[in-house]
Amino acid sequence: MTACEMMEALGLPANEEAARKLTEYNAMVIAMSKKVNLTGIKDVDESLIKNVYDSLTVYDPKYFPAKGRVLDLGTGAGFPGVPLAILRPDMQFLLVDSIQKKLTFIEDACADLGIKNVKCLHIRAEEGGRRRKTREAFDVVTARAVKAMPIIAEWSLPFVAVGGVFAAMKGPGADEEMKTAGRILRELHGTLEEKKELTLPGGDRRTILYIRKTAPCPKTYPRKVGIAEKKPVL
Ligand code: SAM
């Protein structure tokens, strides 16, 4: 599958420049992964499906407002943040991770490809969610393959502006995870608005949970570094 075919399969408008950037970014990730540990996937075609295509499945124009702000938490090699930024050059993206070398790769690759709407922030989620500049400041917060729901909800919802959405990208175990997340979602004023289930080309199953933030989070969240993982709110 080419990036053009991929965009068509996802119902996205044809855009040759975006397809070229998606293809080149994917190739850069795979080339760099041979030197440093960026993604477990080592094959370009497999990565195009399991990283790039998968990243774009979270996109729905109803959640991504014109000129809005998106934060991708635990972005790793830039997924889903960079493919979304390529798709939506009018929006500003902040890619957050606790490992600097991953962010250095993303910054260099985006500079090479002329992707101008991506900034990176090296910080732990628990600290970023308390900072005045980043707290309750984003229309959308995405997180793919980052921790179980009670933890990632505590980390993500403080970044979301009231009225915005946290999009949790999960595998087939999402329903089980949601059963453990009721209390933290209530405390942080997150309401499940939509559950999107899909199958990637090749057969892997995915679930995306769109959680709407209806009121400000209590100031006591997120708790200090490491606490959500050690003592999740259940
Ligand atoms: N989202 C990417 C993807 O789907 O390919 C990366 C997923 S990787 C399994 C999880 C990422 O979360 C890692 O890059 C890790 O460094 C980052 N991470 C883990 N704990 C974090 C924290 N407390 N704050 C920020 N990032 C964190």
PDB file of N, CA, C and O in Angstrom, residues 28-29 37 41 43 49 63 68 77 111 144-145 159-160 165 174 182 190-191 203 209 220-221:
ATOM      1  N   MET A  28      12.342   7.568   7.451  1.00  0.00           N
ATOM      2  CA  MET A  28      13.331   8.104   8.407  1.00  0.00           C
ATOM      3  C   MET A  28      13.245   7.383   9.751  1.00  0.00           C
ATOM      4  O   MET A  28      14.261   7.098  10.373  1.00  0.00           O
ATOM      5  N   VAL A  29      12.014   7.102  10.189  1.00  0.00           N
ATOM      6  CA  VAL A  29      11.835   6.385  11.469  1.00  0.00           C
ATOM      7  C   VAL A  29      12.507   5.015  11.378  1.00  0.00           C
ATOM      8  O   VAL A  29      13.248   4.604  12.278  1.00  0.00           O
ATOM      9  N   ASN A  37      16.656   2.770  19.594  1.00  0.00           N
ATOM     10  CA  ASN A  37      15.381   2.094  19.782  1.00  0.00           C
ATOM     11  C   ASN A  37      14.206   3.086  19.714  1.00  0.00           C
ATOM     12  O   ASN A  37      13.816   3.666  20.710  1.00  0.00           O
ATOM     13  N   ILE A  41       9.123  -1.935  15.217  1.00  0.00           N
ATOM     14  CA  ILE A  41       8.917  -2.371  13.825  1.00  0.00           C
ATOM     15  C   ILE A  41      10.131  -1.974  12.992  1.00  0.00           C
ATOM     16  O   ILE A  41      10.571  -0.828  13.047  1.00  0.00           O
ATOM     17  N   ASP A  43      10.472  -2.845   9.524  1.00  0.00           N
ATOM     18  CA  ASP A  43      10.211  -2.940   8.086  1.00  0.00           C
ATOM     19  C   ASP A  43       9.357  -1.739   7.641  1.00  0.00           C
ATOM     20  O   ASP A  43       8.354  -1.413   8.284  1.00  0.00           O
ATOM     21  N   ILE A  49       1.752   0.737   7.770  1.00  0.00           N
ATOM     22  CA  ILE A  49       0.430   0.325   8.264  1.00  0.00           C
ATOM     23  C   ILE A  49       0.333   0.500   9.783  1.00  0.00           C
ATOM     24  O   ILE A  49      -0.567   1.171  10.293  1.00  0.00           O
ATOM     25  N   TYR A  63     -13.416  16.406  15.759  1.00  0.00           N
ATOM     26  CA  TYR A  63     -12.656  16.616  16.995  1.00  0.00           C
ATOM     27  C   TYR A  63     -11.440  17.531  16.804  1.00  0.00           C
ATOM     28  O   TYR A  63     -10.797  17.901  17.782  1.00  0.00           O
ATOM     29  N   GLY A  68      -6.642  24.733  15.687  1.00  0.00           N
ATOM     30  CA  GLY A  68      -6.617  24.328  17.091  1.00  0.00           C
ATOM     31  C   GLY A  68      -5.258  23.804  17.518  1.00  0.00           C
ATOM     32  O   GLY A  68      -4.295  23.787  16.742  1.00  0.00           O
ATOM     33  N   ALA A  77       8.327   7.802  18.729  1.00  0.00           N
ATOM     34  CA  ALA A  77       8.915   8.196  17.441  1.00  0.00           C
ATOM     35  C   ALA A  77       8.023   9.182  16.676  1.00  0.00           C
ATOM     36  O   ALA A  77       8.212   9.383  15.477  1.00  0.00           O
ATOM     37  N   ALA A 111      12.362  19.140  10.645  1.00  0.00           N
ATOM     38  CA  ALA A 111      13.114  20.229   9.991  1.00  0.00           C
ATOM     39  C   ALA A 111      13.473  19.809   8.560  1.00  0.00           C
ATOM     40  O   ALA A 111      13.291  20.579   7.603  1.00  0.00           O
ATOM     41  N   ARG A 144      -1.163   7.124  22.139  1.00  0.00           N
ATOM     42  CA  ARG A 144      -1.249   5.783  21.557  1.00  0.00           C
ATOM     43  C   ARG A 144      -0.284   4.871  22.302  1.00  0.00           C
ATOM     44  O   ARG A 144       0.902   5.195  22.455  1.00  0.00           O
ATOM     45  N   ALA A 145      -0.808   3.749  22.759  1.00  0.00           N
ATOM     46  CA  ALA A 145       0.017   2.721  23.401  1.00  0.00           C
ATOM     47  C   ALA A 145       0.800   3.274  24.586  1.00  0.00           C
ATOM     48  O   ALA A 145       1.967   2.960  24.768  1.00  0.00           O
ATOM     49  N   PHE A 159      -4.309  18.203  30.612  1.00  0.00           N
ATOM     50  CA  PHE A 159      -3.850  19.016  29.470  1.00  0.00           C
ATOM     51  C   PHE A 159      -5.024  19.513  28.599  1.00  0.00           C
ATOM     52  O   PHE A 159      -4.866  20.440  27.810  1.00  0.00           O
ATOM     53  N   VAL A 160      -6.164  18.824  28.682  1.00  0.00           N
ATOM     54  CA  VAL A 160      -7.271  19.100  27.749  1.00  0.00           C
ATOM     55  C   VAL A 160      -8.052  20.340  28.206  1.00  0.00           C
ATOM     56  O   VAL A 160      -8.381  20.468  29.390  1.00  0.00           O
ATOM     57  N   VAL A 165     -11.139  17.200  23.834  1.00  0.00           N
ATOM     58  CA  VAL A 165     -11.253  15.744  23.812  1.00  0.00           C
ATOM     59  C   VAL A 165      -9.909  15.073  24.068  1.00  0.00           C
ATOM     60  O   VAL A 165      -8.876  15.530  23.570  1.00  0.00           O
ATOM     61  N   ALA A 174      -9.585  -2.635  25.176  1.00  0.00           N
ATOM     62  CA  ALA A 174     -10.048  -1.323  25.656  1.00  0.00           C
ATOM     63  C   ALA A 174     -11.251  -1.415  26.593  1.00  0.00           C
ATOM     64  O   ALA A 174     -11.344  -0.661  27.564  1.00  0.00           O
ATOM     65  N   GLY A 182     -13.552   4.170  35.491  1.00  0.00           N
ATOM     66  CA  GLY A 182     -14.750   4.956  35.803  1.00  0.00           C
ATOM     67  C   GLY A 182     -14.474   6.047  36.830  1.00  0.00           C
ATOM     68  O   GLY A 182     -14.872   7.201  36.660  1.00  0.00           O
ATOM     69  N   GLY A 190     -14.167  13.617  32.738  1.00  0.00           N
ATOM     70  CA  GLY A 190     -14.086  13.065  31.382  1.00  0.00           C
ATOM     71  C   GLY A 190     -15.257  12.126  31.135  1.00  0.00           C
ATOM     72  O   GLY A 190     -15.563  11.274  31.978  1.00  0.00           O
ATOM     73  N   THR A 191     -15.929  12.304  29.993  1.00  0.00           N
ATOM     74  CA  THR A 191     -17.101  11.468  29.661  1.00  0.00           C
ATOM     75  C   THR A 191     -16.847  10.774  28.329  1.00  0.00           C
ATOM     76  O   THR A 191     -16.531  11.452  27.336  1.00  0.00           O
ATOM     77  N   GLY A 203      -5.149  -7.035   9.622  1.00  0.00           N
ATOM     78  CA  GLY A 203      -5.986  -7.732  10.610  1.00  0.00           C
ATOM     79  C   GLY A 203      -5.890  -7.289  12.057  1.00  0.00           C
ATOM     80  O   GLY A 203      -6.698  -7.732  12.862  1.00  0.00           O
ATOM     81  N   LEU A 209     -10.960   5.561  21.988  1.00  0.00           N
ATOM     82  CA  LEU A 209     -11.941   6.095  22.925  1.00  0.00           C
ATOM     83  C   LEU A 209     -11.819   7.617  22.923  1.00  0.00           C
ATOM     84  O   LEU A 209     -10.741   8.150  23.206  1.00  0.00           O
ATOM     85  N   THR A 220      -5.573  18.926  42.380  1.00  0.00           N
ATOM     86  CA  THR A 220      -4.784  17.828  42.965  1.00  0.00           C
ATOM     87  C   THR A 220      -4.309  16.828  41.896  1.00  0.00           C
ATOM     88  O   THR A 220      -3.540  15.924  42.195  1.00  0.00           O
ATOM     89  N   TYR A 221      -4.773  16.995  40.643  1.00  0.00           N
ATOM     90  CA  TYR A 221      -4.359  16.102  39.540  1.00  0.00           C
ATOM     91  C   TYR A 221      -3.625  16.871  38.460  1.00  0.00           C
ATOM     92  O   TYR A 221      -3.987  18.020  38.199  1.00  0.00           O
TER      93      TYR A 221
END
